[in-house]
Amino acid sequence: MTSMIYPTTNPAMSETMVVARAEGPYIYDKQGKRYLEGMAGLWCTALGYGNGEIIEAAERQMRELSFSHMFGGKTHPSAIELADKLAAMVPMQDGRVFLGSSGSDANDTLLKLIRYHAETSGQPDRIKVIAREQGYHGVTLASAALTAIPTNHAHFQLPFEALGVLRTGSANYYRGANDGESEADFVARRAEELEALILAEGPETIAAMIAEPVSGAGGVIVPPEGYFEAIQTVLDRYGVWLWDDEVICGFGRLGTDFGANKMSMRPKMMTLAKALSSAYVPVSAAIVQGDIADCINASATEVGVFGHGYTYSGHPLGCAVASKVIDIYVRDKIFDHAATVGDYLQARLNEFADHPLVGEVSGVGMIGAVELVADKASRQPFDGMKVGQFCAKAAEDNGLVIRPLGGNRVAVCPPLIIETTHVDELMEKFGAALNLTLDWVTAERLI
Ligand SMILES: Cc1ncc(COP(=O)(O)O)c(C=O)c1O
């Protein structure tokens, strides 16, 4: 035991792994054992580890200007360059960018911008936000309230009502469909439920609906065909903005620049982090469409200052690294590479569909998961998380990092730079871990 309190960990546990160094898509522990990083860290190290160009860009920036804040309109060239690059890239007209250092803080920023907009636009009640079951949006008090994962709610008495958080069903067809319900009927039902919620709460009180294009931490839940088109139609009918949390899906994860373009979303607000800097340094962006910012600007002088900002909003290091990372994505056509290798990864992952323990295989591009079930035909789940945890540990013992999620789903989300040979290594080790898990659940009489 060290003097550390670990994040998202049972505090009574001791250290599980000491990661000493990393290169490309591999990490090495203190004993020198190599692991294929099948989770890109926490869904974030898109360009892998040890990229010399990014390291040089970071060093250059630190020598030139190691810090400058952004309060009161003070700024610096790297921040302006990054904001302009992002505004030109996102699927949104005339985006305006607020910089931070994590996905959670960017979501907090957007929640506050919604409230500031409500006041400046003379609609003080328009502050509620609809969030989905199984969504993950961070862990600060506000973003954890948007999140809908039980572990992130337990013990914290989160202020859901004060924050105006409303909940609607997830896009999880495998677990959410009624008996015999087709995908199309499931999608139509989710859209009807959303409309009913908006009408019950009063459309004039609802500002936005937050959604990940593919829910990551909730289990890698890929929406069925036509889902976001149906949701978007309802939102447009009542003037509710789509708030697109791209913290995992942004920058190539689904094989496109942004998840919104893969999933036919038309966002008015976006959250970016993780692959924005390929996780070389902490940086995030909260982006709103120009008309929202213009509306705020029109009466901001009357209402008073937007009293929200972090010391590290627009930190020069984060800005320089993110700018360089975006240049590499574009120059090396990383999103196209992710689409091509992603197709191969999905095909290989789908080979597990016949495995006796696998109830569902889900995924798109370079993200995927399997759900482990006690009975395939009835979809009977296992209790707790221990089967997924066993599987991930078996993979780790064999030199592969994958991640157990709630509902005994096990996720893969490798760096985007991997080649098909790495996919083969990943699947071979994942398959071996699944077989060991089957032996174990059989011996333990869990099936
Ligand atoms: C979709 C999504 N939004 C927000 C967050 C929060 O980001 P951070 O952990 O950087 O605060 C995460 C983190 O995994 C995420 O997956």
mmCIF file of N, CA and C in Angstrom, residues 30-98:
data_model
loop_
_atom_site.group_PDB
_atom_site.id
_atom_site.type_symbol
_atom_site.label_atom_id
_atom_site.label_comp_id
_atom_site.label_asym_id
_atom_site.label_seq_id
_atom_site.Cartn_x
_atom_site.Cartn_y
_atom_site.Cartn_z
ATOM 1 N N LYS A 30 6.220 -2.789 -14.167
ATOM 2 C CA LYS A 30 7.492 -2.592 -13.456
ATOM 3 C C LYS A 30 8.430 -3.788 -13.623
ATOM 4 N N GLN A 31 7.835 -4.968 -13.817
ATOM 5 C CA GLN A 31 8.666 -6.176 -13.990
ATOM 6 C C GLN A 31 9.101 -6.355 -15.448
ATOM 7 N N GLY A 32 8.676 -5.433 -16.322
ATOM 8 C CA GLY A 32 9.061 -5.519 -17.731
ATOM 9 C C GLY A 32 8.099 -6.326 -18.580
ATOM 10 N N LYS A 33 7.004 -6.797 -17.999
ATOM 11 C CA LYS A 33 6.038 -7.572 -18.788
ATOM 12 C C LYS A 33 5.276 -6.644 -19.734
ATOM 13 N N ARG A 34 5.088 -7.112 -20.993
ATOM 14 C CA ARG A 34 4.441 -6.290 -22.022
ATOM 15 C C ARG A 34 2.957 -6.635 -22.148
ATOM 16 N N TYR A 35 2.128 -5.605 -22.330
ATOM 17 C CA TYR A 35 0.680 -5.795 -22.526
ATOM 18 C C TYR A 35 0.250 -4.996 -23.750
ATOM 19 N N LEU A 36 -0.576 -5.597 -24.593
ATOM 20 C CA LEU A 36 -1.234 -4.827 -25.646
ATOM 21 C C LEU A 36 -2.324 -3.993 -24.976
ATOM 22 N N GLU A 37 -2.284 -2.686 -25.179
ATOM 23 C CA GLU A 37 -3.238 -1.792 -24.508
ATOM 24 C C GLU A 37 -4.553 -1.801 -25.278
ATOM 25 N N GLY A 38 -5.358 -2.810 -25.020
ATOM 26 C CA GLY A 38 -6.607 -2.969 -25.758
ATOM 27 C C GLY A 38 -7.700 -2.000 -25.360
ATOM 28 N N MET A 39 -7.406 -1.117 -24.393
ATOM 29 C CA MET A 39 -8.393 -0.117 -23.982
ATOM 30 C C MET A 39 -7.901 1.305 -24.228
ATOM 31 N N ALA A 40 -6.756 1.452 -24.930
ATOM 32 C CA ALA A 40 -6.195 2.799 -25.137
ATOM 33 C C ALA A 40 -6.225 3.590 -23.821
ATOM 34 N N GLY A 41 -5.703 2.964 -22.755
ATOM 35 C CA GLY A 41 -5.748 3.612 -21.429
ATOM 36 C C GLY A 41 -7.182 3.599 -20.947
ATOM 37 N N LEU A 42 -7.782 4.793 -20.834
ATOM 38 C CA LEU A 42 -9.219 4.889 -20.549
ATOM 39 C C LEU A 42 -9.896 5.442 -21.793
ATOM 40 N N TRP A 43 -9.888 4.693 -22.878
ATOM 41 C CA TRP A 43 -10.512 5.057 -24.162
ATOM 42 C C TRP A 43 -9.873 6.316 -24.749
ATOM 43 N N CYS A 44 -8.583 6.530 -24.558
ATOM 44 C CA CYS A 44 -8.070 7.868 -24.887
ATOM 45 C C CYS A 44 -6.756 7.936 -25.666
ATOM 46 N N THR A 45 -5.867 6.958 -25.577
ATOM 47 C CA THR A 45 -4.536 7.125 -26.180
ATOM 48 C C THR A 45 -4.581 6.760 -27.671
ATOM 49 N N ALA A 46 -5.263 7.587 -28.436
ATOM 50 C CA ALA A 46 -5.571 7.261 -29.835
ATOM 51 C C ALA A 46 -4.313 7.041 -30.680
ATOM 52 N N LEU A 47 -3.294 7.863 -30.462
ATOM 53 C CA LEU A 47 -2.078 7.749 -31.278
ATOM 54 C C LEU A 47 -1.017 6.882 -30.605
ATOM 55 N N GLY A 48 -1.401 6.159 -29.575
ATOM 56 C CA GLY A 48 -0.431 5.312 -28.890
ATOM 57 C C GLY A 48 0.556 6.149 -28.084
ATOM 58 N N TYR A 49 1.610 5.478 -27.642
ATOM 59 C CA TYR A 49 2.540 6.097 -26.684
ATOM 60 C C TYR A 49 3.873 6.456 -27.349
ATOM 61 N N GLY A 50 4.505 7.486 -26.808
ATOM 62 C CA GLY A 50 5.873 7.827 -27.199
ATOM 63 C C GLY A 50 5.995 8.498 -28.560
ATOM 64 N N ASN A 51 4.973 9.197 -29.008
ATOM 65 C CA ASN A 51 5.013 9.859 -30.314
ATOM 66 C C ASN A 51 5.957 11.076 -30.245
ATOM 67 N N GLY A 52 7.071 10.989 -30.978
ATOM 68 C CA GLY A 52 8.120 12.011 -30.898
ATOM 69 C C GLY A 52 7.647 13.392 -31.323
ATOM 70 N N GLU A 53 6.807 13.465 -32.334
ATOM 71 C CA GLU A 53 6.333 14.776 -32.809
ATOM 72 C C GLU A 53 5.519 15.496 -31.734
ATOM 73 N N ILE A 54 4.687 14.718 -31.027
ATOM 74 C CA ILE A 54 3.851 15.343 -29.987
ATOM 75 C C ILE A 54 4.739 15.813 -28.827
ATOM 76 N N ILE A 55 5.713 14.982 -28.500
ATOM 77 C CA ILE A 55 6.618 15.333 -27.391
ATOM 78 C C ILE A 55 7.401 16.608 -27.734
ATOM 79 N N GLU A 56 7.857 16.708 -28.976
ATOM 80 C CA GLU A 56 8.586 17.928 -29.396
ATOM 81 C C GLU A 56 7.689 19.161 -29.344
ATOM 82 N N ALA A 57 6.430 19.002 -29.785
ATOM 83 C CA ALA A 57 5.497 20.143 -29.754
ATOM 84 C C ALA A 57 5.289 20.600 -28.311
ATOM 85 N N ALA A 58 5.209 19.630 -27.394
ATOM 86 C CA ALA A 58 5.011 19.957 -25.984
ATOM 87 C C ALA A 58 6.227 20.713 -25.440
ATOM 88 N N GLU A 59 7.404 20.214 -25.782
ATOM 89 C CA GLU A 59 8.622 20.841 -25.260
ATOM 90 C C GLU A 59 8.766 22.279 -25.794
ATOM 91 N N ARG A 60 8.481 22.430 -27.092
ATOM 92 C CA ARG A 60 8.566 23.762 -27.712
ATOM 93 C C ARG A 60 7.650 24.742 -26.979
ATOM 94 N N GLN A 61 6.413 24.297 -26.732
ATOM 95 C CA GLN A 61 5.440 25.178 -26.081
ATOM 96 C C GLN A 61 5.892 25.533 -24.663
ATOM 97 N N MET A 62 6.402 24.548 -23.939
ATOM 98 C CA MET A 62 6.790 24.828 -22.552
ATOM 99 C C MET A 62 7.963 25.800 -22.497
ATOM 100 N N ARG A 63 8.853 25.710 -23.502
ATOM 101 C CA ARG A 63 9.979 26.663 -23.524
ATOM 102 C C ARG A 63 9.501 28.066 -23.881
ATOM 103 N N GLU A 64 8.497 28.132 -24.764
ATOM 104 C CA GLU A 64 8.056 29.432 -25.263
ATOM 105 C C GLU A 64 7.128 30.134 -24.278
ATOM 106 N N LEU A 65 6.109 29.416 -23.826
ATOM 107 C CA LEU A 65 5.133 29.996 -22.897
ATOM 108 C C LEU A 65 4.538 28.854 -22.088
ATOM 109 N N SER A 66 5.008 28.695 -20.848
ATOM 110 C CA SER A 66 4.567 27.528 -20.074
ATOM 111 C C SER A 66 3.201 27.734 -19.448
ATOM 112 N N PHE A 67 2.801 28.992 -19.244
ATOM 113 C CA PHE A 67 1.456 29.229 -18.706
ATOM 114 C C PHE A 67 0.958 30.612 -19.084
ATOM 115 N N SER A 68 -0.306 30.679 -19.369
ATOM 116 C CA SER A 68 -0.990 31.959 -19.455
ATOM 117 C C SER A 68 -2.452 31.650 -19.214
ATOM 118 N N HIS A 69 -3.144 32.455 -18.403
ATOM 119 C CA HIS A 69 -4.560 32.148 -18.164
ATOM 120 C C HIS A 69 -5.425 32.852 -19.201
ATOM 121 N N MET A 70 -6.743 32.623 -19.089
ATOM 122 C CA MET A 70 -7.653 33.166 -20.099
ATOM 123 C C MET A 70 -8.759 34.003 -19.477
ATOM 124 N N PHE A 71 -8.640 34.317 -18.212
ATOM 125 C CA PHE A 71 -9.696 35.112 -17.571
ATOM 126 C C PHE A 71 -9.692 36.517 -18.164
ATOM 127 N N GLY A 72 -10.886 37.103 -18.214
ATOM 128 C CA GLY A 72 -10.993 38.503 -18.649
ATOM 129 C C GLY A 72 -10.586 38.706 -20.097
ATOM 130 N N GLY A 73 -10.578 37.613 -20.888
ATOM 131 C CA GLY A 73 -10.268 37.770 -22.318
ATOM 132 C C GLY A 73 -8.789 37.752 -22.648
ATOM 133 N N LYS A 74 -7.946 37.500 -21.661
ATOM 134 C CA LYS A 74 -6.511 37.347 -21.936
ATOM 135 C C LYS A 74 -6.321 36.043 -22.731
ATOM 136 N N THR A 75 -5.400 36.021 -23.676
ATOM 137 C CA THR A 75 -5.292 34.796 -24.468
ATOM 138 C C THR A 75 -3.862 34.591 -24.963
ATOM 139 N N HIS A 76 -3.654 33.586 -25.795
ATOM 140 C CA HIS A 76 -2.316 33.328 -26.343
ATOM 141 C C HIS A 76 -2.464 32.585 -27.666
ATOM 142 N N PRO A 77 -1.443 32.597 -28.514
ATOM 143 C CA PRO A 77 -1.603 32.066 -29.878
ATOM 144 C C PRO A 77 -2.020 30.600 -29.937
ATOM 145 N N SER A 78 -1.509 29.732 -29.069
ATOM 146 C CA SER A 78 -1.854 28.303 -29.171
ATOM 147 C C SER A 78 -3.327 28.066 -28.871
ATOM 148 N N ALA A 79 -3.889 28.852 -27.959
ATOM 149 C CA ALA A 79 -5.314 28.684 -27.631
ATOM 150 C C ALA A 79 -6.169 29.135 -28.815
ATOM 151 N N ILE A 80 -5.807 30.258 -29.402
ATOM 152 C CA ILE A 80 -6.593 30.763 -30.545
ATOM 153 C C ILE A 80 -6.512 29.759 -31.695
ATOM 154 N N GLU A 81 -5.315 29.235 -31.935
ATOM 155 C CA GLU A 81 -5.142 28.274 -33.030
ATOM 156 C C GLU A 81 -6.014 27.029 -32.795
ATOM 157 N N LEU A 82 -6.007 26.530 -31.556
ATOM 158 C CA LEU A 82 -6.793 25.317 -31.280
ATOM 159 C C LEU A 82 -8.286 25.584 -31.435
ATOM 160 N N ALA A 83 -8.756 26.699 -30.875
ATOM 161 C CA ALA A 83 -10.194 27.000 -30.966
ATOM 162 C C ALA A 83 -10.613 27.119 -32.431
ATOM 163 N N ASP A 84 -9.806 27.784 -33.232
ATOM 164 C CA ASP A 84 -10.163 27.941 -34.656
ATOM 165 C C ASP A 84 -10.177 26.587 -35.373
ATOM 166 N N LYS A 85 -9.195 25.751 -35.041
ATOM 167 C CA LYS A 85 -9.147 24.413 -35.670
ATOM 168 C C LYS A 85 -10.399 23.619 -35.319
ATOM 169 N N LEU A 86 -10.770 23.644 -34.044
ATOM 170 C CA LEU A 86 -11.932 22.872 -33.608
ATOM 171 C C LEU A 86 -13.212 23.409 -34.241
ATOM 172 N N ALA A 87 -13.333 24.742 -34.260
ATOM 173 C CA ALA A 87 -14.547 25.340 -34.841
ATOM 174 C C ALA A 87 -14.689 24.954 -36.311
ATOM 175 N N ALA A 88 -13.554 24.853 -37.002
ATOM 176 C CA ALA A 88 -13.604 24.510 -38.428
ATOM 177 C C ALA A 88 -13.923 23.027 -38.643
ATOM 178 N N MET A 89 -13.670 22.206 -37.640
ATOM 179 C CA MET A 89 -13.802 20.756 -37.781
ATOM 180 C C MET A 89 -15.156 20.201 -37.382
ATOM 181 N N VAL A 90 -15.752 20.785 -36.335
ATOM 182 C CA VAL A 90 -16.939 20.141 -35.747
ATOM 183 C C VAL A 90 -18.166 20.277 -36.656
ATOM 184 N N PRO A 91 -19.077 19.297 -36.586
ATOM 185 C CA PRO A 91 -20.278 19.352 -37.424
ATOM 186 C C PRO A 91 -21.325 20.297 -36.822
ATOM 187 N N MET A 92 -20.982 21.575 -36.828
ATOM 188 C CA MET A 92 -21.825 22.562 -36.155
ATOM 189 C C MET A 92 -21.478 23.906 -36.779
ATOM 190 N N GLN A 93 -22.491 24.745 -36.978
ATOM 191 C CA GLN A 93 -22.204 26.032 -37.619
ATOM 192 C C GLN A 93 -21.575 27.001 -36.637
ATOM 193 N N ASP A 94 -20.430 27.564 -37.023
ATOM 194 C CA ASP A 94 -19.875 28.684 -36.266
ATOM 195 C C ASP A 94 -19.691 28.343 -34.781
ATOM 196 N N GLY A 95 -19.055 27.182 -34.518
ATOM 197 C CA GLY A 95 -18.873 26.742 -33.133
ATOM 198 C C GLY A 95 -18.001 27.711 -32.330
ATOM 199 N N ARG A 96 -18.337 27.849 -31.047
ATOM 200 C CA ARG A 96 -17.518 28.669 -30.129
ATOM 201 C C ARG A 96 -17.025 27.765 -29.008
ATOM 202 N N VAL A 97 -15.761 27.941 -28.667
ATOM 203 C CA VAL A 97 -15.053 26.917 -27.894
ATOM 204 C C VAL A 97 -14.624 27.430 -26.510
ATOM 205 N N PHE A 98 -14.937 26.679 -25.477
ATOM 206 C CA PHE A 98 -14.468 26.954 -24.111
ATOM 207 C C PHE A 98 -13.537 25.812 -23.726
#
